[in-house]
Amino acid sequence: MKTDLFEEYAGDYDRWFDENREVYLAELARIRGLLSPGDGRSIEIGAGSGRFAGPLGITYGIDPSYALCRMSHRRGIETIRGRAEEIPVKDHSFSSALLITVICFLDDPCRALREINRILIPGGFLIVAFLERGGEVHRKYIGEGCKGKFLSRAVFYTSGEVRAFMEDAGFLVSEREWRAGFCVIRAQKPA
Amino acid sequence: MKMSTYEILCCPVCKGELELKVVEKTVLENGEEDVIEGTLHCEKCGVDYPVSEGIPNLLPQE
């Protein structure tokens, strides 16, 4: 993961969610709509400062940035410092996983998705949310202020590309919705 | 790092078991132990992964 920026500007990253509260809450609501209620064995991969895991009731988070891990830990998330491409978790440990605006920062998204598949139980599900390449949000934030600082380092994909990555990693895509350039895909590991 | 978390952790590289050494811990309200400082040792890789301020650092080491 391209983590050096997040380590250095962790405070700026976290403040974005307060300064862009409407966008943040809209993203949160759309992800919540695709979550199964009351899943206690859920992990967010690339949990950042815990801005999604906390309100979504996700118990576990993993992130490579120590500064962001400390923030999510303070928000009550059980936090593990690690990489999505080499998840330090045993097979079949979780029933669901989330990857929210993270796929664009991964060094190897296909490897990360295979790792997520490995740590899920058969029948477990994954939600991937991301800014689509060329989409409204992507175009708006590039070159703009704080989030632009992070997004300028990102590699963006279309929803078709992400869907293909997920299927290659062994997932069955069940739902896909996109609005205003923010795409949310729900997929299942075959039972 | 809760003890229930330790049970699902593995080495990021070889995916093998990790041996926990506790330096400092607390007990949570539900009675579960929470490791604040310690190490997670992978015998196969010969690597010690630190647990610091309650957060296990399982980034692969060079």
mmCIF file of N, CA, C and O in Angstrom, chain B:
data_model
loop_
_atom_site.group_PDB
_atom_site.id
_atom_site.type_symbol
_atom_site.label_atom_id
_atom_site.label_comp_id
_atom_site.label_asym_id
_atom_site.label_seq_id
_atom_site.Cartn_x
_atom_site.Cartn_y
_atom_site.Cartn_z
ATOM 1 N N MET B 1 -4.563 -5.746 22.091
ATOM 2 C CA MET B 1 -4.876 -6.975 21.367
ATOM 3 C C MET B 1 -5.521 -7.975 22.322
ATOM 4 O O MET B 1 -4.891 -8.443 23.266
ATOM 5 N N LYS B 2 -6.805 -8.226 22.045
ATOM 6 C CA LYS B 2 -7.533 -9.170 22.893
ATOM 7 C C LYS B 2 -7.005 -10.588 22.674
ATOM 8 O O LYS B 2 -6.524 -10.913 21.575
ATOM 9 N N MET B 3 -7.144 -11.431 23.682
ATOM 10 C CA MET B 3 -6.689 -12.819 23.538
ATOM 11 C C MET B 3 -7.474 -13.533 22.428
ATOM 12 O O MET B 3 -6.938 -14.397 21.736
ATOM 13 N N SER B 4 -8.752 -13.154 22.242
ATOM 14 C CA SER B 4 -9.543 -13.773 21.169
ATOM 15 C C SER B 4 -9.016 -13.355 19.801
ATOM 16 O O SER B 4 -9.178 -14.081 18.809
ATOM 17 N N THR B 5 -8.368 -12.199 19.733
ATOM 18 C CA THR B 5 -7.745 -11.770 18.471
ATOM 19 C C THR B 5 -6.472 -12.579 18.222
ATOM 20 O O THR B 5 -6.221 -13.028 17.101
ATOM 21 N N TYR B 6 -5.689 -12.750 19.287
ATOM 22 C CA TYR B 6 -4.458 -13.540 19.166
ATOM 23 C C TYR B 6 -4.749 -14.923 18.551
ATOM 24 O O TYR B 6 -3.995 -15.414 17.715
ATOM 25 N N GLU B 7 -5.884 -15.496 18.928
ATOM 26 C CA GLU B 7 -6.216 -16.847 18.439
ATOM 27 C C GLU B 7 -6.415 -16.924 16.928
ATOM 28 O O GLU B 7 -6.249 -17.985 16.329
ATOM 29 N N ILE B 8 -6.764 -15.787 16.285
ATOM 30 C CA ILE B 8 -6.974 -15.835 14.820
ATOM 31 C C ILE B 8 -5.777 -15.290 14.035
ATOM 32 O O ILE B 8 -5.765 -15.337 12.810
ATOM 33 N N LEU B 9 -4.776 -14.762 14.748
ATOM 34 C CA LEU B 9 -3.630 -14.192 14.039
ATOM 35 C C LEU B 9 -2.656 -15.276 13.589
ATOM 36 O O LEU B 9 -2.547 -16.331 14.206
ATOM 37 N N CYS B 10 -1.948 -14.991 12.485
ATOM 38 C CA CYS B 10 -0.887 -15.877 12.005
ATOM 39 C C CYS B 10 0.223 -15.014 11.402
ATOM 40 O O CYS B 10 0.057 -13.803 11.239
ATOM 41 N N CYS B 11 1.325 -15.645 11.088
ATOM 42 C CA CYS B 11 2.438 -14.933 10.447
ATOM 43 C C CYS B 11 1.974 -14.453 9.060
ATOM 44 O O CYS B 11 1.389 -15.228 8.302
ATOM 45 N N PRO B 12 2.205 -13.167 8.725
ATOM 46 C CA PRO B 12 1.757 -12.666 7.420
ATOM 47 C C PRO B 12 2.477 -13.341 6.247
ATOM 48 O O PRO B 12 1.938 -13.388 5.142
ATOM 49 N N VAL B 13 3.668 -13.889 6.512
ATOM 50 C CA VAL B 13 4.483 -14.450 5.429
ATOM 51 C C VAL B 13 4.219 -15.945 5.238
ATOM 52 O O VAL B 13 3.795 -16.375 4.167
ATOM 53 N N CYS B 14 4.411 -16.754 6.306
ATOM 54 C CA CYS B 14 4.272 -18.214 6.155
ATOM 55 C C CYS B 14 2.903 -18.720 6.620
ATOM 56 O O CYS B 14 2.579 -19.895 6.433
ATOM 57 N N LYS B 15 2.091 -17.828 7.220
ATOM 58 C CA LYS B 15 0.753 -18.136 7.748
ATOM 59 C C LYS B 15 0.796 -19.142 8.900
ATOM 60 O O LYS B 15 -0.214 -19.755 9.249
ATOM 61 N N GLY B 16 1.977 -19.318 9.495
ATOM 62 C CA GLY B 16 2.121 -20.252 10.610
ATOM 63 C C GLY B 16 1.678 -19.642 11.938
ATOM 64 O O GLY B 16 1.406 -18.436 12.038
ATOM 65 N N GLU B 17 1.634 -20.488 12.961
ATOM 66 C CA GLU B 17 1.235 -20.063 14.308
ATOM 67 C C GLU B 17 2.243 -19.067 14.885
ATOM 68 O O GLU B 17 3.443 -19.127 14.582
ATOM 69 N N LEU B 18 1.758 -18.187 15.742
ATOM 70 C CA LEU B 18 2.614 -17.213 16.422
ATOM 71 C C LEU B 18 2.598 -17.500 17.917
ATOM 72 O O LEU B 18 1.542 -17.806 18.482
ATOM 73 N N GLU B 19 3.779 -17.389 18.518
ATOM 74 C CA GLU B 19 3.878 -17.620 19.961
ATOM 75 C C GLU B 19 3.873 -16.267 20.669
ATOM 76 O O GLU B 19 4.679 -15.383 20.335
ATOM 77 N N LEU B 20 2.949 -16.104 21.597
ATOM 78 C CA LEU B 20 2.790 -14.813 22.272
ATOM 79 C C LEU B 20 3.606 -14.730 23.555
ATOM 80 O O LEU B 20 3.569 -15.633 24.380
ATOM 81 N N LYS B 21 4.339 -13.611 23.691
ATOM 82 C CA LYS B 21 4.986 -13.298 24.970
ATOM 83 C C LYS B 21 4.396 -11.985 25.459
ATOM 84 O O LYS B 21 4.459 -10.983 24.755
ATOM 85 N N VAL B 22 3.825 -12.007 26.646
ATOM 86 C CA VAL B 22 3.152 -10.822 27.179
ATOM 87 C C VAL B 22 4.095 -10.068 28.116
ATOM 88 O O VAL B 22 4.691 -10.651 29.013
ATOM 89 N N VAL B 23 4.233 -8.770 27.873
ATOM 90 C CA VAL B 23 5.028 -7.918 28.761
ATOM 91 C C VAL B 23 4.092 -7.129 29.676
ATOM 92 O O VAL B 23 4.353 -6.955 30.857
ATOM 93 N N GLU B 24 2.985 -6.636 29.095
ATOM 94 C CA GLU B 24 2.008 -5.868 29.884
ATOM 95 C C GLU B 24 0.613 -6.185 29.373
ATOM 96 O O GLU B 24 0.394 -6.294 28.154
ATOM 97 N N LYS B 25 -0.314 -6.357 30.289
ATOM 98 C CA LYS B 25 -1.691 -6.644 29.869
ATOM 99 C C LYS B 25 -2.675 -6.031 30.850
ATOM 100 O O LYS B 25 -2.305 -5.655 31.965
ATOM 101 N N THR B 26 -3.932 -5.897 30.400
ATOM 102 C CA THR B 26 -5.002 -5.476 31.301
ATOM 103 C C THR B 26 -6.130 -6.498 31.171
ATOM 104 O O THR B 26 -6.105 -7.346 30.275
ATOM 105 N N VAL B 27 -7.100 -6.395 32.057
ATOM 106 C CA VAL B 27 -8.273 -7.268 31.963
ATOM 107 C C VAL B 27 -9.480 -6.395 31.645
ATOM 108 O O VAL B 27 -9.736 -5.388 32.316
ATOM 109 N N LEU B 28 -10.186 -6.735 30.575
ATOM 110 C CA LEU B 28 -11.348 -5.958 30.142
ATOM 111 C C LEU B 28 -12.546 -6.230 31.048
ATOM 112 O O LEU B 28 -12.527 -7.175 31.843
ATOM 113 N N GLU B 29 -13.586 -5.391 30.917
ATOM 114 C CA GLU B 29 -14.782 -5.522 31.772
ATOM 115 C C GLU B 29 -15.413 -6.901 31.689
ATOM 116 O O GLU B 29 -15.965 -7.411 32.656
ATOM 117 N N ASN B 30 -15.321 -7.526 30.486
ATOM 118 C CA ASN B 30 -15.941 -8.853 30.309
ATOM 119 C C ASN B 30 -15.034 -9.989 30.799
ATOM 120 O O ASN B 30 -15.350 -11.162 30.616
ATOM 121 N N GLY B 31 -13.879 -9.593 31.395
ATOM 122 C CA GLY B 31 -12.982 -10.595 31.948
ATOM 123 C C GLY B 31 -11.903 -11.066 30.981
ATOM 124 O O GLY B 31 -10.991 -11.791 31.365
ATOM 125 N N GLU B 32 -11.992 -10.599 29.705
ATOM 126 C CA GLU B 32 -11.004 -11.033 28.713
ATOM 127 C C GLU B 32 -9.696 -10.260 28.898
ATOM 128 O O GLU B 32 -9.705 -9.065 29.193
ATOM 129 N N GLU B 33 -8.577 -10.949 28.698
ATOM 130 C CA GLU B 33 -7.275 -10.289 28.803
ATOM 131 C C GLU B 33 -6.971 -9.514 27.523
ATOM 132 O O GLU B 33 -7.266 -9.971 26.418
ATOM 133 N N ASP B 34 -6.388 -8.325 27.686
ATOM 134 C CA ASP B 34 -6.048 -7.445 26.572
ATOM 135 C C ASP B 34 -4.545 -7.160 26.662
ATOM 136 O O ASP B 34 -4.081 -6.575 27.638
ATOM 137 N N VAL B 35 -3.790 -7.613 25.670
ATOM 138 C CA VAL B 35 -2.333 -7.455 25.691
ATOM 139 C C VAL B 35 -1.967 -6.044 25.220
ATOM 140 O O VAL B 35 -2.370 -5.619 24.132
ATOM 141 N N ILE B 36 -1.233 -5.317 26.043
ATOM 142 C CA ILE B 36 -0.835 -3.944 25.708
ATOM 143 C C ILE B 36 0.557 -3.946 25.067
ATOM 144 O O ILE B 36 0.787 -3.297 24.049
ATOM 145 N N GLU B 37 1.502 -4.648 25.697
ATOM 146 C CA GLU B 37 2.873 -4.735 25.168
ATOM 147 C C GLU B 37 3.295 -6.198 25.157
ATOM 148 O O GLU B 37 2.977 -6.948 26.083
ATOM 149 N N GLY B 38 4.020 -6.586 24.114
ATOM 150 C CA GLY B 38 4.503 -7.960 24.030
ATOM 151 C C GLY B 38 5.088 -8.251 22.663
ATOM 152 O O GLY B 38 5.362 -7.322 21.877
ATOM 153 N N THR B 39 5.273 -9.530 22.377
ATOM 154 C CA THR B 39 5.763 -9.917 21.043
ATOM 155 C C THR B 39 5.024 -11.163 20.563
ATOM 156 O O THR B 39 4.559 -11.987 21.355
ATOM 157 N N LEU B 40 4.949 -11.258 19.241
ATOM 158 C CA LEU B 40 4.395 -12.437 18.578
ATOM 159 C C LEU B 40 5.546 -13.037 17.766
ATOM 160 O O LEU B 40 6.056 -12.402 16.839
ATOM 161 N N HIS B 41 5.948 -14.245 18.151
ATOM 162 C CA HIS B 41 7.134 -14.841 17.543
ATOM 163 C C HIS B 41 6.752 -15.916 16.531
ATOM 164 O O HIS B 41 5.963 -16.820 16.840
ATOM 165 N N CYS B 42 7.294 -15.811 15.310
ATOM 166 C CA CYS B 42 7.125 -16.871 14.314
ATOM 167 C C CYS B 42 8.410 -17.691 14.282
ATOM 168 O O CYS B 42 9.462 -17.185 13.870
ATOM 169 N N GLU B 43 8.288 -18.917 14.734
ATOM 170 C CA GLU B 43 9.491 -19.761 14.824
ATOM 171 C C GLU B 43 10.030 -20.101 13.441
ATOM 172 O O GLU B 43 11.224 -20.078 13.202
ATOM 173 N N LYS B 44 9.108 -20.395 12.519
ATOM 174 C CA LYS B 44 9.530 -20.800 11.171
ATOM 175 C C LYS B 44 10.317 -19.691 10.461
ATOM 176 O O LYS B 44 11.334 -19.951 9.828
ATOM 177 N N CYS B 45 9.842 -18.455 10.577
ATOM 178 C CA CYS B 45 10.504 -17.324 9.910
ATOM 179 C C CYS B 45 11.594 -16.706 10.787
ATOM 180 O O CYS B 45 12.388 -15.886 10.306
ATOM 181 N N GLY B 46 11.604 -17.069 12.089
ATOM 182 C CA GLY B 46 12.591 -16.491 13.006
ATOM 183 C C GLY B 46 12.388 -14.995 13.208
ATOM 184 O O GLY B 46 13.345 -14.228 13.286
ATOM 185 N N VAL B 47 11.122 -14.579 13.264
ATOM 186 C CA VAL B 47 10.813 -13.148 13.352
ATOM 187 C C VAL B 47 9.967 -12.873 14.594
ATOM 188 O O VAL B 47 9.083 -13.658 14.941
ATOM 189 N N ASP B 48 10.266 -11.728 15.265
ATOM 190 C CA ASP B 48 9.432 -11.240 16.369
ATOM 191 C C ASP B 48 8.606 -10.053 15.879
ATOM 192 O O ASP B 48 9.168 -9.057 15.427
ATOM 193 N N TYR B 49 7.296 -10.185 15.964
ATOM 194 C CA TYR B 49 6.416 -9.070 15.626
ATOM 195 C C TYR B 49 5.988 -8.406 16.936
ATOM 196 O O TYR B 49 5.446 -9.083 17.818
ATOM 197 N N PRO B 50 6.206 -7.090 17.066
ATOM 198 C CA PRO B 50 5.874 -6.443 18.342
ATOM 199 C C PRO B 50 4.384 -6.151 18.516
ATOM 200 O O PRO B 50 3.662 -5.928 17.540
ATOM 201 N N VAL B 51 3.940 -6.165 19.761
ATOM 202 C CA VAL B 51 2.621 -5.640 20.136
ATOM 203 C C VAL B 51 2.916 -4.390 20.947
ATOM 204 O O VAL B 51 3.619 -4.461 21.949
ATOM 205 N N SER B 52 2.429 -3.251 20.476
ATOM 206 C CA SER B 52 2.749 -1.991 21.128
ATOM 207 C C SER B 52 1.486 -1.153 21.263
ATOM 208 O O SER B 52 0.734 -1.003 20.293
ATOM 209 N N GLU B 53 1.259 -0.619 22.458
ATOM 210 C CA GLU B 53 0.061 0.175 22.754
ATOM 211 C C GLU B 53 -1.214 -0.575 22.345
ATOM 212 O O GLU B 53 -2.163 0.022 21.834
ATOM 213 N N GLY B 54 -1.188 -1.889 22.515
ATOM 214 C CA GLY B 54 -2.370 -2.706 22.239
ATOM 215 C C GLY B 54 -2.552 -3.086 20.781
ATOM 216 O O GLY B 54 -3.537 -3.731 20.431
ATOM 217 N N ILE B 55 -1.605 -2.672 19.910
ATOM 218 C CA ILE B 55 -1.746 -2.943 18.477
ATOM 219 C C ILE B 55 -0.634 -3.894 18.007
ATOM 220 O O ILE B 55 0.551 -3.556 18.107
ATOM 221 N N PRO B 56 -0.976 -5.097 17.530
ATOM 222 C CA PRO B 56 0.052 -5.981 16.989
ATOM 223 C C PRO B 56 0.531 -5.469 15.630
ATOM 224 O O PRO B 56 -0.291 -5.128 14.786
ATOM 225 N N ASN B 57 1.850 -5.381 15.467
ATOM 226 C CA ASN B 57 2.413 -4.930 14.184
ATOM 227 C C ASN B 57 2.823 -6.154 13.381
ATOM 228 O O ASN B 57 3.889 -6.716 13.594
ATOM 229 N N LEU B 58 1.957 -6.542 12.442
ATOM 230 C CA LEU B 58 2.210 -7.735 11.635
ATOM 231 C C LEU B 58 2.528 -7.377 10.189
ATOM 232 O O LEU B 58 2.202 -8.120 9.259
ATOM 233 N N LEU B 59 3.186 -6.229 10.029
ATOM 234 C CA LEU B 59 3.718 -5.901 8.701
ATOM 235 C C LEU B 59 4.871 -6.860 8.437
ATOM 236 O O LEU B 59 5.690 -7.091 9.329
ATOM 237 N N PRO B 60 4.963 -7.444 7.235
ATOM 238 C CA PRO B 60 6.099 -8.325 6.943
ATOM 239 C C PRO B 60 7.414 -7.569 7.141
ATOM 240 O O PRO B 60 7.520 -6.407 6.752
ATOM 241 N N GLN B 61 8.357 -8.231 7.809
ATOM 242 C CA GLN B 61 9.644 -7.572 8.051
ATOM 243 C C GLN B 61 10.622 -7.978 6.963
ATOM 244 O O GLN B 61 10.613 -9.113 6.502
ATOM 245 N N GLU B 62 11.437 -7.011 6.547
ATOM 246 C CA GLU B 62 12.417 -7.267 5.475
ATOM 247 C C GLU B 62 13.437 -8.296 5.946
ATOM 248 O O GLU B 62 13.857 -8.283 7.064
#
